[in-house]
Amino acid sequence: MAITITSSPAPYSSMHDNLWFVSSSTNSGTTNFKFVYDVYINGSQVIRSKVFPSPSAEGSYGVFNASPMVRSFVTNYFEPSGTSILVASNDKIKVDYQVRIGEEVSGVTTTNLASGSYSAYNFVPPLFADVFLTKNETPLVLSDYYDNLLLENFTDDFLTERDTDDITLEYGDNFYITFLRIATGGYSAWVEVLGQGDVVTNTVSGNITLSGQFNLFNLQAGHINDWASGTIIDENTYGYNFYLKRGGAQTRVIKIRHKCYPKYQQFNLEFLNRLGGWDTKKFALVNRRSSEYQRVSYRRSDWQLVGGQMTNIDGYNRYNETTFNYAIQHKDRYKLTSDWVSEQDYSWLAQLVSSPIVYMEVLGAYFPVTITTTNYEYKLESADKLFNFEIEVEVGKYLTSQFR
């Protein structure tokens, strides 16, 4: 008996895509033969699947899709903690799993005749991603065309497709961005303080320990000052650059400029982007709140028997209620409006509309919201000129009026 794994998922595969395993056996022609697929996660067996060979022109193979089991183990890993720039470092962006393949011959099961260890990542492949796979299922390194980027293009870099050269914040705003660490070795963080005209007025750097592949940074001014052990950025600072280095390699530069938004109530949305990282988008213009009320009530006659007589007015000169509202639930929605955005950022913000996890930041707390916008039309600067980004959200915290 011999099992051979003829095909398995590519490196940096998405757990939300199919994770196909194809294997062959020297016993596949035996009557009632079955391939036995065992999936192990965190050292524990999570499923055993017995499958009959799938006949093809090339022979009989065992075909198994591990994706449904693997993706059920991913969790919500937006867990910012601490006051320095690195607020989370772990491996929760992926699920490590092992597939052990055996066989069942004449009712006798033999396990683990072939095996392999794999990782699946919490990202969504781009449109047309399946076109850019070689025959052996290894992703190609693609061009910089925006819609055709796979996760492999973001190793040891920031997991975002926003315009990192044009980010505006108000002083004190939280700003989250994710770094995907794959290479080993020592990393250092760099901050360049900018003056008018993007002139570098101060540079601070220091070693930083990235213990996991998923690394969440908060580039708020206060967090940078805490990391720098001194005030290098204040409310009068024009802007600053942030990047990481490992040896001679350097990441993209995150360029942040301070801007005052004094007129309207502002909101930040933190959301899971398609690459599995967390992004922040600020909505600083007119943000309108609306409320919807769902009433539960019953009807009754306005005439009531009181003190041996029928009356529709009580002793306090109040008319009796004919509709008795005993439960009222509040649903609150916001229509949020951003500042002007570029064509690249407008395309990137489609990921906010499609994100399964979004938080609205209010006074340092994070309230889950649901995007109620259901359609998205991409815009072009050549045709649409300047444009804002508008989105509607429903707050996931429901209130009720006083019960009766």
mmCIF file of C-alpha atoms in Angstrom:
data_model
loop_
_atom_site.group_PDB
_atom_site.id
_atom_site.type_symbol
_atom_site.label_atom_id
_atom_site.label_comp_id
_atom_site.label_asym_id
_atom_site.label_seq_id
_atom_site.Cartn_x
_atom_site.Cartn_y
_atom_site.Cartn_z
ATOM 1 C CA MET A 1 0.000 0.000 0.000
ATOM 2 C CA ALA A 2 1.261 3.476 -0.895
ATOM 3 C CA ILE A 3 -0.388 6.886 -0.740
ATOM 4 C CA THR A 4 0.944 9.809 -2.768
ATOM 5 C CA ILE A 5 -0.212 13.425 -2.393
ATOM 6 C CA THR A 6 -0.370 14.623 -5.990
ATOM 7 C CA SER A 7 -1.759 18.105 -5.329
ATOM 8 C CA SER A 8 -2.127 20.351 -2.287
ATOM 9 C CA PRO A 9 -2.908 24.045 -1.590
ATOM 10 C CA ALA A 10 -0.360 26.663 -2.596
ATOM 11 C CA PRO A 11 1.574 28.741 -0.050
ATOM 12 C CA TYR A 12 -0.442 31.673 1.328
ATOM 13 C CA SER A 13 -3.733 30.069 0.285
ATOM 14 C CA SER A 14 -6.969 31.664 1.397
ATOM 15 C CA MET A 15 -9.041 29.712 3.893
ATOM 16 C CA HIS A 16 -12.116 31.158 2.165
ATOM 17 C CA ASP A 17 -11.182 29.553 -1.133
ATOM 18 C CA ASN A 18 -11.144 25.823 -1.832
ATOM 19 C CA LEU A 19 -8.249 23.942 -0.220
ATOM 20 C CA TRP A 20 -8.077 20.931 -2.503
ATOM 21 C CA PHE A 21 -6.072 17.824 -1.677
ATOM 22 C CA VAL A 22 -5.691 15.175 -4.366
ATOM 23 C CA SER A 23 -4.018 11.855 -3.629
ATOM 24 C CA SER A 24 -3.465 8.509 -5.286
ATOM 25 C CA SER A 25 -3.097 4.976 -3.956
ATOM 26 C CA THR A 26 -1.773 1.699 -5.313
ATOM 27 C CA ASN A 27 -4.928 0.079 -3.888
ATOM 28 C CA SER A 28 -7.459 2.427 -5.491
ATOM 29 C CA GLY A 29 -8.737 -0.336 -7.793
ATOM 30 C CA THR A 30 -9.844 -2.490 -4.859
ATOM 31 C CA THR A 31 -13.617 -2.942 -4.438
ATOM 32 C CA ASN A 32 -15.126 -0.468 -1.920
ATOM 33 C CA PHE A 33 -11.759 1.222 -1.479
ATOM 34 C CA LYS A 34 -11.836 4.586 0.287
ATOM 35 C CA PHE A 35 -9.327 7.337 0.950
ATOM 36 C CA VAL A 36 -9.238 8.428 4.608
ATOM 37 C CA TYR A 37 -8.535 12.139 5.234
ATOM 38 C CA ASP A 38 -7.829 13.265 8.812
ATOM 39 C CA VAL A 39 -7.461 16.985 9.584
ATOM 40 C CA TYR A 40 -5.581 18.059 12.719
ATOM 41 C CA ILE A 41 -5.596 21.581 14.149
ATOM 42 C CA ASN A 42 -3.709 22.523 17.301
ATOM 43 C CA GLY A 43 -2.704 18.885 17.671
ATOM 44 C CA SER A 44 -6.287 17.607 17.796
ATOM 45 C CA GLN A 45 -8.220 15.753 15.143
ATOM 46 C CA VAL A 46 -11.162 17.838 13.969
ATOM 47 C CA ILE A 47 -12.576 15.626 11.215
ATOM 48 C CA ARG A 48 -12.215 12.292 9.478
ATOM 49 C CA SER A 49 -13.585 12.015 5.969
ATOM 50 C CA LYS A 50 -13.736 8.806 3.947
ATOM 51 C CA VAL A 51 -14.118 9.338 0.218
ATOM 52 C CA PHE A 52 -14.402 6.987 -2.713
ATOM 53 C CA PRO A 53 -11.934 7.498 -5.564
ATOM 54 C CA SER A 54 -13.011 9.984 -8.214
ATOM 55 C CA PRO A 55 -12.455 8.404 -11.622
ATOM 56 C CA SER A 56 -10.804 10.436 -14.344
ATOM 57 C CA ALA A 57 -9.085 9.858 -17.652
ATOM 58 C CA GLU A 58 -5.768 9.805 -15.789
ATOM 59 C CA GLY A 59 -6.799 7.319 -13.116
ATOM 60 C CA SER A 60 -8.628 7.243 -9.771
ATOM 61 C CA TYR A 61 -7.828 9.893 -7.187
ATOM 62 C CA GLY A 62 -8.989 10.874 -3.740
ATOM 63 C CA VAL A 63 -10.271 14.458 -3.734
ATOM 64 C CA PHE A 64 -10.840 16.355 -0.488
ATOM 65 C CA ASN A 65 -11.562 20.023 0.349
ATOM 66 C CA ALA A 66 -10.272 21.078 3.785
ATOM 67 C CA SER A 67 -11.556 24.652 3.613
ATOM 68 C CA PRO A 68 -14.868 24.317 5.571
ATOM 69 C CA MET A 69 -13.087 22.773 8.563
ATOM 70 C CA VAL A 70 -10.080 25.071 8.526
ATOM 71 C CA ARG A 71 -11.885 28.401 8.290
ATOM 72 C CA SER A 72 -14.155 27.533 11.217
ATOM 73 C CA PHE A 73 -11.133 27.996 13.499
ATOM 74 C CA VAL A 74 -10.373 31.616 12.603
ATOM 75 C CA THR A 75 -11.345 34.195 15.247
ATOM 76 C CA ASN A 76 -11.798 37.958 15.480
ATOM 77 C CA TYR A 77 -8.241 39.173 16.103
ATOM 78 C CA PHE A 78 -8.845 42.917 16.418
ATOM 79 C CA GLU A 79 -7.417 43.030 19.948
ATOM 80 C CA PRO A 80 -5.480 46.290 20.404
ATOM 81 C CA SER A 81 -3.734 46.512 23.760
ATOM 82 C CA GLY A 82 -1.153 48.788 25.318
ATOM 83 C CA THR A 83 0.057 52.329 24.743
ATOM 84 C CA SER A 84 3.022 51.776 22.417
ATOM 85 C CA ILE A 85 2.926 51.519 18.620
ATOM 86 C CA LEU A 86 2.726 47.706 18.481
ATOM 87 C CA VAL A 87 -0.637 46.803 20.014
ATOM 88 C CA ALA A 88 -0.905 43.127 18.939
ATOM 89 C CA SER A 89 1.489 40.485 17.611
ATOM 90 C CA ASN A 90 0.321 36.910 17.026
ATOM 91 C CA ASP A 91 -0.447 34.313 14.347
ATOM 92 C CA LYS A 92 -4.233 34.624 14.365
ATOM 93 C CA ILE A 93 -4.330 35.782 10.742
ATOM 94 C CA LYS A 94 -3.820 32.160 9.714
ATOM 95 C CA VAL A 95 -4.816 28.638 10.704
ATOM 96 C CA ASP A 96 -2.082 26.011 10.763
ATOM 97 C CA TYR A 97 -3.337 22.526 10.037
ATOM 98 C CA GLN A 98 -2.105 19.057 9.178
ATOM 99 C CA VAL A 99 -3.685 16.627 6.748
ATOM 100 C CA ARG A 100 -2.994 12.926 7.241
ATOM 101 C CA ILE A 101 -4.111 10.591 4.481
ATOM 102 C CA GLY A 102 -4.778 6.892 4.869
ATOM 103 C CA GLU A 103 -7.012 4.301 3.243
ATOM 104 C CA GLU A 104 -9.730 1.790 3.930
ATOM 105 C CA VAL A 105 -9.296 -1.577 2.207
ATOM 106 C CA SER A 106 -11.786 -4.436 2.763
ATOM 107 C CA GLY A 107 -13.151 -2.650 5.832
ATOM 108 C CA VAL A 108 -9.724 -2.198 7.456
ATOM 109 C CA THR A 109 -8.634 1.410 8.040
ATOM 110 C CA THR A 110 -4.979 2.354 7.956
ATOM 111 C CA THR A 111 -4.226 5.983 8.784
ATOM 112 C CA ASN A 112 -1.421 8.454 8.175
ATOM 113 C CA LEU A 113 0.275 6.848 5.198
ATOM 114 C CA ALA A 114 1.074 10.322 3.858
ATOM 115 C CA SER A 115 0.828 13.726 5.508
ATOM 116 C CA GLY A 116 1.718 17.377 5.249
ATOM 117 C CA SER A 117 1.523 20.589 7.270
ATOM 118 C CA TYR A 118 -0.101 23.679 5.774
ATOM 119 C CA SER A 119 -1.276 27.197 6.586
ATOM 120 C CA ALA A 120 -4.393 28.983 5.358
ATOM 121 C CA TYR A 121 -4.722 32.756 5.653
ATOM 122 C CA ASN A 122 -7.718 34.938 6.408
ATOM 123 C CA PHE A 123 -7.822 36.900 3.179
ATOM 124 C CA VAL A 124 -10.053 37.112 0.135
ATOM 125 C CA PRO A 125 -8.470 36.543 -3.302
ATOM 126 C CA PRO A 126 -8.871 39.412 -5.759
ATOM 127 C CA LEU A 127 -11.041 39.342 -8.827
ATOM 128 C CA PHE A 128 -9.635 36.989 -11.481
ATOM 129 C CA ALA A 129 -7.186 35.487 -8.960
ATOM 130 C CA ASP A 130 -7.560 31.987 -10.377
ATOM 131 C CA VAL A 131 -6.070 33.177 -13.686
ATOM 132 C CA PHE A 132 -2.741 33.890 -12.040
ATOM 133 C CA LEU A 133 -1.827 30.385 -10.858
ATOM 134 C CA THR A 134 0.816 28.237 -12.411
ATOM 135 C CA LYS A 135 0.211 24.563 -13.160
ATOM 136 C CA ASN A 136 1.652 23.502 -9.813
ATOM 137 C CA GLU A 137 -0.658 25.992 -8.023
ATOM 138 C CA THR A 138 2.090 28.358 -6.912
ATOM 139 C CA PRO A 139 0.960 32.003 -7.049
ATOM 140 C CA LEU A 140 2.814 34.210 -9.462
ATOM 141 C CA VAL A 141 4.272 37.497 -8.298
ATOM 142 C CA LEU A 142 2.077 39.892 -10.227
ATOM 143 C CA SER A 143 2.415 43.398 -11.526
ATOM 144 C CA ASP A 144 1.345 46.411 -9.518
ATOM 145 C CA TYR A 145 -2.051 46.499 -11.200
ATOM 146 C CA TYR A 146 -4.399 47.106 -8.269
ATOM 147 C CA ASP A 147 -7.023 44.390 -8.792
ATOM 148 C CA ASN A 148 -4.506 41.597 -9.352
ATOM 149 C CA LEU A 149 -2.571 41.423 -6.086
ATOM 150 C CA LEU A 150 -2.306 38.185 -4.122
ATOM 151 C CA LEU A 151 -1.249 37.904 -0.486
ATOM 152 C CA GLU A 152 2.233 36.791 -1.552
ATOM 153 C CA ASN A 153 2.866 40.333 -2.760
ATOM 154 C CA PHE A 154 2.418 41.664 0.794
ATOM 155 C CA THR A 155 4.839 39.470 2.725
ATOM 156 C CA ASP A 156 7.023 41.561 5.040
ATOM 157 C CA ASP A 157 4.975 44.637 4.228
ATOM 158 C CA PHE A 158 1.841 46.434 5.366
ATOM 159 C CA LEU A 159 -1.432 44.624 4.667
ATOM 160 C CA THR A 160 -3.297 47.456 3.029
ATOM 161 C CA GLU A 161 -4.176 48.660 -0.450
ATOM 162 C CA ARG A 162 -4.881 52.233 0.563
ATOM 163 C CA ASP A 163 -2.769 55.149 -0.657
ATOM 164 C CA THR A 164 -0.067 55.133 2.030
ATOM 165 C CA ASP A 165 1.378 58.410 0.766
ATOM 166 C CA ASP A 166 -1.699 60.519 1.517
ATOM 167 C CA ILE A 167 -3.238 59.876 4.944
ATOM 168 C CA THR A 168 -4.769 62.735 6.938
ATOM 169 C CA LEU A 169 -5.607 62.559 10.637
ATOM 170 C CA GLU A 170 -6.525 64.919 13.389
ATOM 171 C CA TYR A 171 -4.027 65.028 16.223
ATOM 172 C CA GLY A 172 -4.882 62.322 18.760
ATOM 173 C CA ASP A 173 -6.742 60.047 16.325
ATOM 174 C CA ASN A 174 -6.122 56.316 16.494
ATOM 175 C CA PHE A 175 -4.778 54.904 13.252
ATOM 176 C CA TYR A 176 -4.462 51.141 12.792
ATOM 177 C CA ILE A 177 -2.445 49.322 10.164
ATOM 178 C CA THR A 178 -1.203 45.733 9.927
ATOM 179 C CA PHE A 179 2.228 44.352 9.060
ATOM 180 C CA LEU A 180 2.648 40.769 7.800
ATOM 181 C CA ARG A 181 5.963 39.399 9.083
ATOM 182 C CA ILE A 182 7.271 36.362 7.239
ATOM 183 C CA ALA A 183 11.070 36.745 7.329
ATOM 184 C CA THR A 184 12.981 36.107 10.524
ATOM 185 C CA GLY A 185 15.531 38.478 11.962
ATOM 186 C CA GLY A 186 15.556 41.755 13.805
ATOM 187 C CA TYR A 187 13.240 44.606 12.865
ATOM 188 C CA SER A 188 13.472 48.284 13.684
ATOM 189 C CA ALA A 189 10.769 50.945 13.606
ATOM 190 C CA TRP A 190 11.444 54.411 12.188
ATOM 191 C CA VAL A 191 9.552 57.681 12.610
ATOM 192 C CA GLU A 192 10.444 60.812 10.658
ATOM 193 C CA VAL A 193 8.830 64.018 11.923
ATOM 194 C CA LEU A 194 7.862 66.306 9.048
ATOM 195 C CA GLY A 195 7.608 70.052 8.757
ATOM 196 C CA GLN A 196 6.000 72.160 6.041
ATOM 197 C CA GLY A 197 7.074 71.010 2.609
ATOM 198 C CA ASP A 198 7.658 67.480 3.965
ATOM 199 C CA VAL A 199 11.054 68.496 5.362
ATOM 200 C CA VAL A 200 12.317 65.926 7.897
ATOM 201 C CA THR A 201 12.964 67.740 11.164
ATOM 202 C CA ASN A 202 13.620 64.761 13.449
ATOM 203 C CA THR A 203 14.200 61.022 13.102
ATOM 204 C CA VAL A 204 13.728 58.412 15.830
ATOM 205 C CA SER A 205 14.280 54.679 15.483
ATOM 206 C CA GLY A 206 14.467 51.634 17.708
ATOM 207 C CA ASN A 207 14.399 47.845 17.623
ATOM 208 C CA ILE A 208 10.995 46.214 17.786
ATOM 209 C CA THR A 209 10.065 42.603 18.534
ATOM 210 C CA LEU A 210 7.509 41.041 16.182
ATOM 211 C CA SER A 211 6.611 37.708 17.750
ATOM 212 C CA GLY A 212 3.917 36.679 15.244
ATOM 213 C CA GLN A 213 3.070 37.058 11.580
ATOM 214 C CA PHE A 214 0.128 39.371 12.309
ATOM 215 C CA ASN A 215 1.336 42.665 13.760
ATOM 216 C CA LEU A 216 -1.151 45.447 14.491
ATOM 217 C CA PHE A 217 0.239 48.970 14.832
ATOM 218 C CA ASN A 218 -1.478 52.061 16.197
ATOM 219 C CA LEU A 219 0.250 55.117 14.751
ATOM 220 C CA GLN A 220 -1.592 57.620 16.918
ATOM 221 C CA ALA A 221 0.683 60.446 18.074
ATOM 222 C CA GLY A 222 0.410 59.459 21.739
ATOM 223 C CA HIS A 223 1.430 55.861 21.001
ATOM 224 C CA ILE A 224 4.430 57.053 18.997
ATOM 225 C CA ASN A 225 5.482 59.357 21.831
ATOM 226 C CA ASP A 226 5.177 56.485 24.302
ATOM 227 C CA TRP A 227 7.359 54.281 22.079
ATOM 228 C CA ALA A 228 9.890 57.113 21.642
ATOM 229 C CA SER A 229 9.946 57.778 25.418
ATOM 230 C CA GLY A 230 9.377 61.458 24.780
ATOM 231 C CA THR A 231 7.200 63.941 22.938
ATOM 232 C CA ILE A 232 8.333 64.031 19.333
ATOM 233 C CA ILE A 233 4.841 64.709 17.915
ATOM 234 C CA ASP A 234 2.397 67.276 19.287
ATOM 235 C CA GLU A 235 -0.659 69.184 18.043
ATOM 236 C CA ASN A 236 1.575 71.592 16.127
ATOM 237 C CA THR A 237 3.359 68.855 14.169
ATOM 238 C CA TYR A 238 2.713 69.016 10.433
ATOM 239 C CA GLY A 239 3.057 65.267 9.863
ATOM 240 C CA TYR A 240 5.265 62.190 10.151
ATOM 241 C CA ASN A 241 6.463 59.118 8.274
ATOM 242 C CA PHE A 242 6.519 55.592 9.659
ATOM 243 C CA TYR A 243 8.234 52.497 8.285
ATOM 244 C CA LEU A 244 10.023 49.314 9.340
ATOM 245 C CA LYS A 245 13.468 48.008 8.431
ATOM 246 C CA ARG A 246 15.081 44.570 8.495
ATOM 247 C CA GLY A 247 18.704 44.716 7.511
ATOM 248 C CA GLY A 248 18.826 46.588 4.224
ATOM 249 C CA ALA A 249 15.148 45.934 3.426
ATOM 250 C CA GLN A 250 12.539 48.635 4.068
ATOM 251 C CA THR A 251 8.752 48.588 3.975
ATOM 252 C CA ARG A 252 6.521 51.108 2.282
ATOM 253 C CA VAL A 253 6.414 54.458 4.060
ATOM 254 C CA ILE A 254 3.191 55.364 5.872
ATOM 255 C CA LYS A 255 2.917 59.137 5.447
ATOM 256 C CA ILE A 256 0.525 60.883 7.844
ATOM 257 C CA ARG A 257 -0.356 64.572 7.830
ATOM 258 C CA HIS A 258 -2.255 66.345 10.589
ATOM 259 C CA LYS A 259 -5.408 68.208 9.600
ATOM 260 C CA CYS A 260 -7.957 70.121 11.665
ATOM 261 C CA TYR A 261 -11.623 69.118 11.398
ATOM 262 C CA PRO A 262 -13.278 71.518 13.864
ATOM 263 C CA LYS A 263 -16.810 71.760 12.498
ATOM 264 C CA TYR A 264 -18.525 68.358 12.618
ATOM 265 C CA GLN A 265 -18.714 65.319 14.857
ATOM 266 C CA GLN A 266 -16.188 62.826 13.509
ATOM 267 C CA PHE A 267 -16.053 59.042 13.498
ATOM 268 C CA ASN A 268 -13.363 56.506 12.725
ATOM 269 C CA LEU A 269 -14.268 53.099 11.324
ATOM 270 C CA GLU A 270 -11.875 50.214 11.914
ATOM 271 C CA PHE A 271 -12.448 47.336 9.522
ATOM 272 C CA LEU A 272 -11.038 43.998 8.391
ATOM 273 C CA ASN A 273 -9.767 44.458 4.846
ATOM 274 C CA ARG A 274 -9.625 41.778 2.165
ATOM 275 C CA LEU A 275 -5.959 40.999 2.952
ATOM 276 C CA GLY A 276 -6.752 40.067 6.551
ATOM 277 C CA GLY A 277 -5.319 43.270 7.991
ATOM 278 C CA TRP A 278 -7.071 46.058 9.857
ATOM 279 C CA ASP A 279 -7.481 49.536 8.391
ATOM 280 C CA THR A 280 -8.823 52.839 9.724
ATOM 281 C CA LYS A 281 -10.967 55.277 7.776
ATOM 282 C CA LYS A 282 -11.880 58.707 9.112
ATOM 283 C CA PHE A 283 -15.248 60.336 8.389
ATOM 284 C CA ALA A 284 -14.877 64.005 9.228
ATOM 285 C CA LEU A 285 -17.567 65.863 7.295
ATOM 286 C CA VAL A 286 -21.353 65.917 7.824
ATOM 287 C CA ASN A 287 -22.295 62.662 9.585
ATOM 288 C CA ARG A 288 -26.046 62.337 10.027
ATOM 289 C CA ARG A 289 -27.754 60.112 12.560
ATOM 290 C CA SER A 290 -31.199 58.628 12.046
ATOM 291 C CA SER A 291 -33.267 56.341 14.279
ATOM 292 C CA GLU A 292 -35.869 53.722 13.526
ATOM 293 C CA TYR A 293 -38.358 52.656 16.208
ATOM 294 C CA GLN A 294 -40.093 49.304 16.308
ATOM 295 C CA ARG A 295 -43.134 49.373 18.562
ATOM 296 C CA VAL A 296 -44.918 46.389 20.051
ATOM 297 C CA SER A 297 -48.394 47.267 21.321
ATOM 298 C CA TYR A 298 -51.943 46.054 21.804
ATOM 299 C CA ARG A 299 -55.308 47.767 21.486
ATOM 300 C CA ARG A 300 -58.021 48.086 24.122
ATOM 301 C CA SER A 301 -61.220 50.039 24.601
ATOM 302 C CA ASP A 302 -60.993 53.555 25.930
ATOM 303 C CA TRP A 303 -63.991 52.807 28.155
ATOM 304 C CA GLN A 304 -63.011 51.039 31.390
ATOM 305 C CA LEU A 305 -65.012 49.862 34.390
ATOM 306 C CA VAL A 306 -63.845 51.854 37.420
ATOM 307 C CA GLY A 307 -65.700 52.159 40.737
ATOM 308 C CA GLY A 308 -68.884 50.571 39.442
ATOM 309 C CA GLN A 309 -69.202 52.777 36.383
ATOM 310 C CA MET A 310 -67.848 53.012 32.821
ATOM 311 C CA THR A 311 -65.470 55.899 32.181
ATOM 312 C CA ASN A 312 -62.929 56.951 29.582
ATOM 313 C CA ILE A 313 -61.154 59.423 31.891
ATOM 314 C CA ASP A 314 -59.286 58.555 35.099
ATOM 315 C CA GLY A 315 -59.120 60.501 38.353
ATOM 316 C CA TYR A 316 -56.216 62.602 37.091
ATOM 317 C CA ASN A 317 -58.163 63.865 34.100
ATOM 318 C CA ARG A 318 -56.176 61.621 31.720
ATOM 319 C CA TYR A 319 -57.934 59.898 28.843
ATOM 320 C CA ASN A 320 -57.565 56.133 28.901
ATOM 321 C CA GLU A 321 -55.058 54.667 26.453
ATOM 322 C CA THR A 322 -56.456 52.831 23.458
ATOM 323 C CA THR A 323 -53.025 51.766 22.176
ATOM 324 C CA PHE A 324 -50.776 50.337 24.901
ATOM 325 C CA ASN A 325 -47.081 50.477 23.851
ATOM 326 C CA TYR A 326 -45.259 47.984 26.029
ATOM 327 C CA ALA A 327 -41.942 47.622 24.139
ATOM 328 C CA ILE A 328 -40.092 50.010 21.805
ATOM 329 C CA GLN A 329 -36.728 49.102 20.259
ATOM 330 C CA HIS A 330 -34.374 51.731 18.822
ATOM 331 C CA LYS A 331 -32.183 51.103 15.769
ATOM 332 C CA ASP A 332 -29.656 53.834 15.097
ATOM 333 C CA ARG A 333 -28.038 54.455 11.737
ATOM 334 C CA TYR A 334 -25.424 56.895 10.521
ATOM 335 C CA LYS A 335 -24.767 58.254 7.081
ATOM 336 C CA LEU A 336 -21.053 58.986 7.147
ATOM 337 C CA THR A 337 -19.166 61.283 4.784
ATOM 338 C CA SER A 338 -15.409 61.374 4.323
ATOM 339 C CA ASP A 339 -13.114 64.106 3.119
ATOM 340 C CA TRP A 340 -12.012 64.069 -0.536
ATOM 341 C CA VAL A 341 -10.506 60.724 -1.538
ATOM 342 C CA SER A 342 -8.278 59.641 -4.395
ATOM 343 C CA GLU A 343 -9.216 57.113 -7.047
ATOM 344 C CA GLN A 344 -6.980 54.513 -5.373
ATOM 345 C CA ASP A 345 -8.584 55.065 -1.971
ATOM 346 C CA TYR A 346 -12.066 54.947 -3.454
ATOM 347 C CA SER A 347 -11.272 51.509 -4.870
ATOM 348 C CA TRP A 348 -9.749 50.450 -1.551
ATOM 349 C CA LEU A 349 -12.875 51.553 0.340
ATOM 350 C CA ALA A 350 -14.922 48.907 -1.459
ATOM 351 C CA GLN A 351 -13.280 46.612 1.084
ATOM 352 C CA LEU A 352 -14.969 48.575 3.870
ATOM 353 C CA VAL A 353 -18.367 48.047 2.236
ATOM 354 C CA SER A 354 -17.707 44.298 1.933
ATOM 355 C CA SER A 355 -15.991 43.845 5.301
ATOM 356 C CA PRO A 356 -17.608 41.299 7.671
ATOM 357 C CA ILE A 357 -16.272 43.044 10.812
ATOM 358 C CA VAL A 358 -16.453 46.822 11.258
ATOM 359 C CA TYR A 359 -16.163 48.913 14.417
ATOM 360 C CA MET A 360 -17.178 52.513 14.985
ATOM 361 C CA GLU A 361 -14.867 54.216 17.445
ATOM 362 C CA VAL A 362 -16.633 56.403 20.008
ATOM 363 C CA LEU A 363 -14.642 57.912 22.886
ATOM 364 C CA GLY A 364 -12.071 55.132 22.783
ATOM 365 C CA ALA A 365 -14.641 52.312 22.689
ATOM 366 C CA TYR A 366 -15.351 50.149 19.649
ATOM 367 C CA PHE A 367 -18.985 49.547 18.739
ATOM 368 C CA PRO A 368 -19.768 46.904 16.097
ATOM 369 C CA VAL A 369 -21.659 48.267 13.103
ATOM 370 C CA THR A 370 -23.214 46.674 10.036
ATOM 371 C CA ILE A 371 -22.729 48.277 6.649
ATOM 372 C CA THR A 372 -26.188 48.775 5.157
ATOM 373 C CA THR A 373 -24.860 50.066 1.833
ATOM 374 C CA THR A 374 -25.423 47.202 -0.643
ATOM 375 C CA ASN A 375 -24.099 48.564 -3.946
ATOM 376 C CA TYR A 376 -20.780 50.088 -4.908
ATOM 377 C CA GLU A 377 -19.789 51.880 -8.089
ATOM 378 C CA TYR A 378 -16.102 52.530 -8.626
ATOM 379 C CA LYS A 379 -15.121 56.047 -9.655
ATOM 380 C CA LEU A 380 -12.442 57.451 -11.930
ATOM 381 C CA GLU A 381 -10.718 60.782 -11.403
ATOM 382 C CA SER A 382 -10.588 61.314 -15.169
ATOM 383 C CA ALA A 383 -14.384 61.116 -15.366
ATOM 384 C CA ASP A 384 -15.698 61.980 -11.895
ATOM 385 C CA LYS A 385 -13.123 64.599 -10.793
ATOM 386 C CA LEU A 386 -13.121 65.156 -7.000
ATOM 387 C CA PHE A 387 -15.379 62.987 -4.870
ATOM 388 C CA ASN A 388 -16.213 62.114 -1.274
ATOM 389 C CA PHE A 389 -16.940 58.682 0.073
ATOM 390 C CA GLU A 390 -20.343 58.098 1.693
ATOM 391 C CA ILE A 391 -21.502 55.028 3.549
ATOM 392 C CA GLU A 392 -24.458 54.034 5.729
ATOM 393 C CA VAL A 393 -24.013 51.946 8.864
ATOM 394 C CA GLU A 394 -26.302 50.504 11.501
ATOM 395 C CA VAL A 395 -24.986 50.481 15.059
ATOM 396 C CA GLY A 396 -25.027 46.993 16.569
ATOM 397 C CA LYS A 397 -26.141 48.309 19.966
ATOM 398 C CA TYR A 398 -29.917 48.390 20.287
ATOM 399 C CA LEU A 399 -31.758 50.388 22.908
ATOM 400 C CA THR A 400 -35.261 49.918 24.280
ATOM 401 C CA SER A 401 -37.529 52.453 25.850
ATOM 402 C CA GLN A 402 -38.985 51.777 29.277
ATOM 403 C CA PHE A 403 -40.908 48.497 29.339
ATOM 404 C CA ARG A 404 -44.495 48.584 30.558
#
